[in-house]
Amino acid sequence: MSIKIKTTDKLKEMMMVYYLTAKNARHNNGKIAWITSGGPVELALAFGVTPIYPENHGAMVGATKMGGQLCAVAEGLGYSPDLCSYFRIDVGQAETHLGPIAGLPEPDVLICANNICKTVIKWYEIQARRYNVPLIMIDHPFMEHEIEEPAVKYVAAQLRDMAATLETVTGVKLDQDKLYQILMLSRDAIKLWERALETLRSKPTPMSSIDSFFHMAPIVTLRGEQRTVDYYQALVTELEERKAQGIAAVEGERHRLLFDNIPMWYATKFLYQTLAKHGAAVVTSTYTASWSMERDMTEGDPFEAMAWNYLAPYINRGFAKRLDILEGLIHKFECDGFLMHSARSCKAYSLGQYDLAEALTKRTGKQGVILEGDIADERAWSEGQAANRLEAYLEALDG
Amino acid sequence: MAEFEKLFALANAPYQRNDKRKFIAVFPMWFPYEILLAGGCRVAEWWGYDVPPTLADAHFPTYICTLVKSNFELLLSGRSEVDGAAFPIATCDSIQNSAGLFSHLFPGKFAAYFRMVQNPDSASAADYLRAEVKRLIAEVGAFIGRKIADAELRAAIKTANAFRQAARELLLTLKSGRTSLPAAQIYRALRGALTDVGPSTTKLLGDLTASLKVGPASGPRVMLVGMTAEPLDVLTAIEAAGAHIAGDDLGLGWRTMSVDAAESGDPAEALAQRLLHLPQCSSLHSQKQARGPYVVSRAKEVGANAVIFTRLKFCDPEAFDYPEIKCALDDAKIPNLLLERDLRDQAEGAVTTRVEAFLEQIG
């Protein structure tokens, strides 16, 4: 039995406080912005809005195995069961106010960045019409290879438009000093998150990436706030201690794996336990590494720096770049293999994985396994089938 | 064989090379193929084919649409003799990711991608789109080994406009009344023409339109909505049930044929402006207009009193739009039916039964 990460209790408390505050924002005359996970939240925070992440909520619903129920509500309204389950959950919660936190507080404005997929554009358009609120769209061109200057200029211009729209929505003028402070906090939190993930290079790893799927919640939902910096400082301290003491996330770690895609939230326990039986630990993932910062947003033009960083996520990059990133992670974290989740809901993440897997094996000599499932709709998951594939793969790794 | 039957032959063998031009397979939709035409390339817009995805299945998960899969099947099978492929990556996530996958699978071939703006309401969209058009002009120039001149671009715009005009005239015959050729054949001819956009197919489309006899139509007037109406047996079923196909809001149909580019002035600007003034489409985004009211107004424009959605399985853009369009149609009291199929759908019997029942209901 592995020793629990103590900071997890803080995480639960922090997310509870976050959602409670968000739920009461209206009563305190606050404005609520729904925002995509790749959205420029720092700019929204500068206007004092409370950001809400329907994707994070979707993950929470998925983890509590309520995804199927809420998805079915959307399907009853005519939405295809083949559409993103985060989207269907969002429609379901808006209709019924069901879910682990009894639905999300209604938005005053929606902020959509399509640097994670095209689904979010349709999703936010639909919800903007439902709630009859403004939609701020930040179009991030797909970066097939390297980040291109015209795209940076285009995104930066839209961020300036966003600031103007938020001034109208909130009645607050953009305070550059406040934005700078927020960007600094965001930068610090991201750096700490990167440091936390770096500790997983240790052998044995002090934390599994499956745990980090949960610990990433604040970096997704609360970057730009002091409490997030404090949280990640605590996490880094604990992980460093665990590293120094040789505390393993998976006892008897023998195999180190990379995970690609958003996890199947309803089956993370299954995944952890099945892997642990074979001494396998997930030590890195493309998903948790998506919240990183290559350009310091506190230096130079903040709009251009934000634009650059928000064009950079793994999922906004083409096949060749993804392969380079995967290979880099395999080497950096000394992985013995990889596990890919082919997620029905997420074509943007999943299309190309078969060939990525093959090419990754060719480049690194490491074998992988692909499990088909879904991110939050547990009805699309067959645990028996997944167990068979995973066990066969792990036995091969065991030799 | 009538001259225009060459269009059906093209539809049946979209992959066949018939001359020395560089042959580019263009994935749908909104790729500014005028640039490829200006470079002397053969433009073949591929809307998917009824081929078993035997080889493509090894590269794509089960939940990817047959349009994308069957296009790759043609490429992988070796039947195609293309020199490259073009990807308008704003269409959907599947086509977006296909661009890089194509480069990986066919490293020696030319891969062009184009990023249509997805926030056309932004003041900065026009500048970005212009830069993107210019980037593509330069890339195609590098591919053909010489700079593409403005005069060539203008000539290509004229060619594409003439092609679209001929396609519109053909499709408009459906609005006029019952055509001597079944609607399925008209859409098949258009699919064939799209495999070689240019003067020869423009002439064939014109010949086909001229040869059609248009008589009075009886029964319900149906409009088709989706990316494509294929498999076309549904059109046969609609007509066999006594209804008339009066028009469409299809990608492989009126939607992509309805807007031309300016033939004078800066050609890059003309192409960008065309793209900024496209009709409502599930793969385009604008906060100014929802697609539901647009489809209702389009139904009124073609005089349709019923709508049939011909949705491809796993087509996210159309699937997102469906419930709101349905609501708008219901509010406008326009009966509607959703058919979700894939290009290899073998269930003609079931589709025919559903279509007959729907049309009987609306009398």
PDB file of C-alpha atoms in Angstrom, chain B residues 155-323:
ATOM      1  CA  ALA B 155      -7.427  33.714 -63.962  1.00  0.00           C
ATOM      2  CA  ALA B 156      -7.882  30.899 -61.430  1.00  0.00           C
ATOM      3  CA  ILE B 157     -10.498  32.907 -59.559  1.00  0.00           C
ATOM      4  CA  LYS B 158     -12.384  33.337 -62.852  1.00  0.00           C
ATOM      5  CA  THR B 159     -12.135  29.605 -63.494  1.00  0.00           C
ATOM      6  CA  ALA B 160     -13.422  28.726 -60.031  1.00  0.00           C
ATOM      7  CA  ASN B 161     -16.211  31.290 -60.253  1.00  0.00           C
ATOM      8  CA  ALA B 162     -17.320  29.894 -63.610  1.00  0.00           C
ATOM      9  CA  PHE B 163     -17.267  26.385 -62.147  1.00  0.00           C
ATOM     10  CA  ARG B 164     -19.387  27.454 -59.165  1.00  0.00           C
ATOM     11  CA  GLN B 165     -21.765  29.351 -61.451  1.00  0.00           C
ATOM     12  CA  ALA B 166     -22.273  26.216 -63.563  1.00  0.00           C
ATOM     13  CA  ALA B 167     -22.840  24.160 -60.399  1.00  0.00           C
ATOM     14  CA  ARG B 168     -25.378  26.670 -59.118  1.00  0.00           C
ATOM     15  CA  GLU B 169     -27.283  26.619 -62.407  1.00  0.00           C
ATOM     16  CA  LEU B 170     -27.412  22.841 -62.264  1.00  0.00           C
ATOM     17  CA  LEU B 171     -28.659  22.835 -58.669  1.00  0.00           C
ATOM     18  CA  LEU B 172     -31.199  25.544 -59.422  1.00  0.00           C
ATOM     19  CA  THR B 173     -32.943  23.250 -61.905  1.00  0.00           C
ATOM     20  CA  LEU B 174     -34.053  21.254 -58.874  1.00  0.00           C
ATOM     21  CA  LYS B 175     -35.787  24.299 -57.474  1.00  0.00           C
ATOM     22  CA  SER B 176     -37.604  24.835 -60.791  1.00  0.00           C
ATOM     23  CA  GLY B 177     -39.303  21.468 -60.867  1.00  0.00           C
ATOM     24  CA  ARG B 178     -38.914  17.769 -61.514  1.00  0.00           C
ATOM     25  CA  THR B 179     -35.826  17.186 -63.659  1.00  0.00           C
ATOM     26  CA  SER B 180     -35.541  14.526 -66.337  1.00  0.00           C
ATOM     27  CA  LEU B 181     -32.514  13.148 -64.506  1.00  0.00           C
ATOM     28  CA  PRO B 182     -33.014  11.902 -60.944  1.00  0.00           C
ATOM     29  CA  ALA B 183     -31.636  14.182 -58.225  1.00  0.00           C
ATOM     30  CA  ALA B 184     -29.206  11.454 -57.163  1.00  0.00           C
ATOM     31  CA  GLN B 185     -27.566  11.667 -60.577  1.00  0.00           C
ATOM     32  CA  ILE B 186     -27.347  15.442 -60.383  1.00  0.00           C
ATOM     33  CA  TYR B 187     -25.459  15.273 -57.082  1.00  0.00           C
ATOM     34  CA  ARG B 188     -23.330  12.458 -58.435  1.00  0.00           C
ATOM     35  CA  ALA B 189     -22.422  14.588 -61.430  1.00  0.00           C
ATOM     36  CA  LEU B 190     -21.456  17.438 -59.132  1.00  0.00           C
ATOM     37  CA  ARG B 191     -19.260  15.099 -57.109  1.00  0.00           C
ATOM     38  CA  GLY B 192     -17.620  14.003 -60.345  1.00  0.00           C
ATOM     39  CA  ALA B 193     -17.069  17.590 -61.471  1.00  0.00           C
ATOM     40  CA  LEU B 194     -15.412  18.426 -58.173  1.00  0.00           C
ATOM     41  CA  THR B 195     -12.734  15.850 -58.887  1.00  0.00           C
ATOM     42  CA  ASP B 196     -11.346  18.131 -61.580  1.00  0.00           C
ATOM     43  CA  VAL B 197     -12.409  21.724 -60.967  1.00  0.00           C
ATOM     44  CA  GLY B 198     -11.808  23.631 -64.195  1.00  0.00           C
ATOM     45  CA  PRO B 199     -13.054  24.606 -67.627  1.00  0.00           C
ATOM     46  CA  SER B 200     -13.685  21.077 -68.907  1.00  0.00           C
ATOM     47  CA  THR B 201     -15.928  20.068 -66.017  1.00  0.00           C
ATOM     48  CA  THR B 202     -17.560  23.506 -66.058  1.00  0.00           C
ATOM     49  CA  LYS B 203     -18.558  22.825 -69.650  1.00  0.00           C
ATOM     50  CA  LEU B 204     -19.809  19.367 -68.736  1.00  0.00           C
ATOM     51  CA  LEU B 205     -21.915  20.800 -65.926  1.00  0.00           C
ATOM     52  CA  GLY B 206     -23.316  23.336 -68.404  1.00  0.00           C
ATOM     53  CA  ASP B 207     -24.062  20.608 -70.944  1.00  0.00           C
ATOM     54  CA  LEU B 208     -25.810  18.584 -68.295  1.00  0.00           C
ATOM     55  CA  THR B 209     -27.955  21.541 -67.227  1.00  0.00           C
ATOM     56  CA  ALA B 210     -28.825  22.305 -70.840  1.00  0.00           C
ATOM     57  CA  SER B 211     -29.855  18.711 -71.471  1.00  0.00           C
ATOM     58  CA  LEU B 212     -32.226  18.558 -68.526  1.00  0.00           C
ATOM     59  CA  LYS B 213     -35.940  18.802 -69.077  1.00  0.00           C
ATOM     60  CA  VAL B 214     -37.751  20.356 -66.152  1.00  0.00           C
ATOM     61  CA  GLY B 215     -41.392  19.485 -65.588  1.00  0.00           C
ATOM     62  CA  PRO B 216     -43.869  20.339 -62.878  1.00  0.00           C
ATOM     63  CA  ALA B 217     -43.134  18.827 -59.495  1.00  0.00           C
ATOM     64  CA  SER B 218     -45.784  17.280 -57.315  1.00  0.00           C
ATOM     65  CA  GLY B 219     -45.758  16.068 -53.752  1.00  0.00           C
ATOM     66  CA  PRO B 220     -43.820  17.469 -50.836  1.00  0.00           C
ATOM     67  CA  ARG B 221     -40.817  19.659 -51.635  1.00  0.00           C
ATOM     68  CA  VAL B 222     -37.821  18.459 -49.640  1.00  0.00           C
ATOM     69  CA  MET B 223     -34.595  20.270 -48.781  1.00  0.00           C
ATOM     70  CA  LEU B 224     -31.496  18.289 -47.820  1.00  0.00           C
ATOM     71  CA  VAL B 225     -29.248  19.459 -44.971  1.00  0.00           C
ATOM     72  CA  GLY B 226     -25.800  18.120 -44.086  1.00  0.00           C
ATOM     73  CA  MET B 227     -22.265  17.859 -45.369  1.00  0.00           C
ATOM     74  CA  THR B 228     -23.206  15.452 -48.144  1.00  0.00           C
ATOM     75  CA  ALA B 229     -26.351  13.571 -49.156  1.00  0.00           C
ATOM     76  CA  GLU B 230     -24.439  10.363 -49.743  1.00  0.00           C
ATOM     77  CA  PRO B 231     -25.140   7.484 -49.925  1.00  0.00           C
ATOM     78  CA  LEU B 232     -27.424   8.772 -52.658  1.00  0.00           C
ATOM     79  CA  ASP B 233     -29.990   5.988 -52.354  1.00  0.00           C
ATOM     80  CA  VAL B 234     -31.845   8.270 -49.972  1.00  0.00           C
ATOM     81  CA  LEU B 235     -32.498  10.685 -52.826  1.00  0.00           C
ATOM     82  CA  THR B 236     -33.875   7.855 -54.907  1.00  0.00           C
ATOM     83  CA  ALA B 237     -36.108   6.859 -52.006  1.00  0.00           C
ATOM     84  CA  ILE B 238     -37.399  10.423 -51.614  1.00  0.00           C
ATOM     85  CA  GLU B 239     -38.296  10.672 -55.291  1.00  0.00           C
ATOM     86  CA  ALA B 240     -39.738   7.169 -55.398  1.00  0.00           C
ATOM     87  CA  ALA B 241     -42.031   8.140 -52.539  1.00  0.00           C
ATOM     88  CA  GLY B 242     -43.460  10.916 -54.694  1.00  0.00           C
ATOM     89  CA  ALA B 243     -41.603  13.864 -53.186  1.00  0.00           C
ATOM     90  CA  HIS B 244     -39.455  16.411 -54.935  1.00  0.00           C
ATOM     91  CA  ILE B 245     -35.949  17.445 -53.916  1.00  0.00           C
ATOM     92  CA  ALA B 246     -36.138  21.201 -54.248  1.00  0.00           C
ATOM     93  CA  GLY B 247     -32.706  22.222 -53.005  1.00  0.00           C
ATOM     94  CA  ASP B 248     -30.149  21.808 -50.312  1.00  0.00           C
ATOM     95  CA  ASP B 249     -27.947  23.207 -47.623  1.00  0.00           C
ATOM     96  CA  LEU B 250     -25.196  20.695 -48.289  1.00  0.00           C
ATOM     97  CA  GLY B 251     -21.446  21.039 -48.256  1.00  0.00           C
ATOM     98  CA  LEU B 252     -21.342  18.933 -51.396  1.00  0.00           C
ATOM     99  CA  GLY B 253     -24.074  21.107 -52.843  1.00  0.00           C
ATOM    100  CA  TRP B 254     -25.286  24.669 -52.732  1.00  0.00           C
ATOM    101  CA  ARG B 255     -23.361  25.776 -49.648  1.00  0.00           C
ATOM    102  CA  THR B 256     -19.856  25.644 -51.094  1.00  0.00           C
ATOM    103  CA  MET B 257     -20.992  26.787 -54.530  1.00  0.00           C
ATOM    104  CA  SER B 258     -22.919  29.860 -53.458  1.00  0.00           C
ATOM    105  CA  VAL B 259     -20.232  32.546 -53.060  1.00  0.00           C
ATOM    106  CA  ASP B 260     -17.667  33.761 -55.594  1.00  0.00           C
ATOM    107  CA  ALA B 261     -14.527  35.844 -55.257  1.00  0.00           C
ATOM    108  CA  ALA B 262     -13.952  39.241 -56.859  1.00  0.00           C
ATOM    109  CA  GLU B 263     -12.223  38.888 -60.223  1.00  0.00           C
ATOM    110  CA  SER B 264     -10.401  42.205 -60.138  1.00  0.00           C
ATOM    111  CA  GLY B 265      -8.072  43.859 -57.653  1.00  0.00           C
ATOM    112  CA  ASP B 266      -5.631  42.119 -55.342  1.00  0.00           C
ATOM    113  CA  PRO B 267      -6.355  38.379 -55.727  1.00  0.00           C
ATOM    114  CA  ALA B 268      -5.167  37.479 -52.212  1.00  0.00           C
ATOM    115  CA  GLU B 269      -7.550  40.056 -50.824  1.00  0.00           C
ATOM    116  CA  ALA B 270     -10.330  38.751 -53.082  1.00  0.00           C
ATOM    117  CA  LEU B 271      -9.836  35.202 -51.782  1.00  0.00           C
ATOM    118  CA  ALA B 272      -9.736  36.394 -48.169  1.00  0.00           C
ATOM    119  CA  GLN B 273     -12.877  38.468 -48.641  1.00  0.00           C
ATOM    120  CA  ARG B 274     -14.723  35.535 -50.184  1.00  0.00           C
ATOM    121  CA  LEU B 275     -13.857  33.446 -47.148  1.00  0.00           C
ATOM    122  CA  LEU B 276     -15.071  36.184 -44.827  1.00  0.00           C
ATOM    123  CA  HIS B 277     -18.448  36.281 -46.572  1.00  0.00           C
ATOM    124  CA  LEU B 278     -19.383  32.637 -46.770  1.00  0.00           C
ATOM    125  CA  PRO B 279     -22.864  31.372 -45.979  1.00  0.00           C
ATOM    126  CA  GLN B 280     -23.733  29.764 -42.674  1.00  0.00           C
ATOM    127  CA  CYS B 281     -21.946  26.456 -42.243  1.00  0.00           C
ATOM    128  CA  SER B 282     -21.473  24.009 -39.402  1.00  0.00           C
ATOM    129  CA  SER B 283     -17.719  24.315 -39.750  1.00  0.00           C
ATOM    130  CA  LEU B 284     -17.680  28.110 -39.719  1.00  0.00           C
ATOM    131  CA  HIS B 285     -18.307  30.304 -36.745  1.00  0.00           C
ATOM    132  CA  SER B 286     -19.957  33.618 -36.312  1.00  0.00           C
ATOM    133  CA  GLN B 287     -21.745  35.078 -33.366  1.00  0.00           C
ATOM    134  CA  LYS B 288     -23.852  37.231 -35.617  1.00  0.00           C
ATOM    135  CA  GLN B 289     -26.159  34.506 -36.870  1.00  0.00           C
ATOM    136  CA  ALA B 290     -27.204  31.093 -35.625  1.00  0.00           C
ATOM    137  CA  ARG B 291     -27.621  28.427 -38.260  1.00  0.00           C
ATOM    138  CA  GLY B 292     -31.204  27.483 -37.331  1.00  0.00           C
ATOM    139  CA  PRO B 293     -32.816  30.653 -38.738  1.00  0.00           C
ATOM    140  CA  TYR B 294     -30.507  30.427 -41.747  1.00  0.00           C
ATOM    141  CA  VAL B 295     -31.688  26.913 -42.617  1.00  0.00           C
ATOM    142  CA  VAL B 296     -35.320  28.000 -42.213  1.00  0.00           C
ATOM    143  CA  SER B 297     -34.749  30.925 -44.567  1.00  0.00           C
ATOM    144  CA  ARG B 298     -32.932  28.670 -47.030  1.00  0.00           C
ATOM    145  CA  ALA B 299     -35.875  26.228 -46.942  1.00  0.00           C
ATOM    146  CA  LYS B 300     -38.208  29.102 -47.738  1.00  0.00           C
ATOM    147  CA  GLU B 301     -35.909  30.266 -50.519  1.00  0.00           C
ATOM    148  CA  VAL B 302     -36.129  26.899 -52.295  1.00  0.00           C
ATOM    149  CA  GLY B 303     -39.811  26.547 -51.477  1.00  0.00           C
ATOM    150  CA  ALA B 304     -39.293  23.431 -49.365  1.00  0.00           C
ATOM    151  CA  ASN B 305     -42.006  22.251 -47.026  1.00  0.00           C
ATOM    152  CA  ALA B 306     -39.911  19.486 -45.475  1.00  0.00           C
ATOM    153  CA  VAL B 307     -36.282  19.002 -44.522  1.00  0.00           C
ATOM    154  CA  ILE B 308     -34.259  15.804 -44.395  1.00  0.00           C
ATOM    155  CA  PHE B 309     -30.952  15.875 -42.533  1.00  0.00           C
ATOM    156  CA  THR B 310     -28.452  13.571 -44.227  1.00  0.00           C
ATOM    157  CA  ARG B 311     -25.832  13.422 -41.525  1.00  0.00           C
ATOM    158  CA  LEU B 312     -22.687  11.383 -41.708  1.00  0.00           C
ATOM    159  CA  LYS B 313     -22.032   9.283 -38.625  1.00  0.00           C
ATOM    160  CA  PHE B 314     -19.341  10.922 -36.461  1.00  0.00           C
ATOM    161  CA  CYS B 315     -19.674  14.285 -38.195  1.00  0.00           C
ATOM    162  CA  ASP B 316     -19.308  16.531 -35.153  1.00  0.00           C
ATOM    163  CA  PRO B 317     -19.968  19.927 -36.772  1.00  0.00           C
ATOM    164  CA  GLU B 318     -23.361  18.883 -38.170  1.00  0.00           C
ATOM    165  CA  ALA B 319     -24.236  16.923 -35.021  1.00  0.00           C
ATOM    166  CA  PHE B 320     -23.698  20.005 -32.847  1.00  0.00           C
ATOM    167  CA  ASP B 321     -25.968  22.107 -35.047  1.00  0.00           C
ATOM    168  CA  TYR B 322     -28.788  19.605 -35.398  1.00  0.00           C
ATOM    169  CA  PRO B 323     -30.881  20.196 -32.243  1.00  0.00           C
TER     170      PRO B 323
END
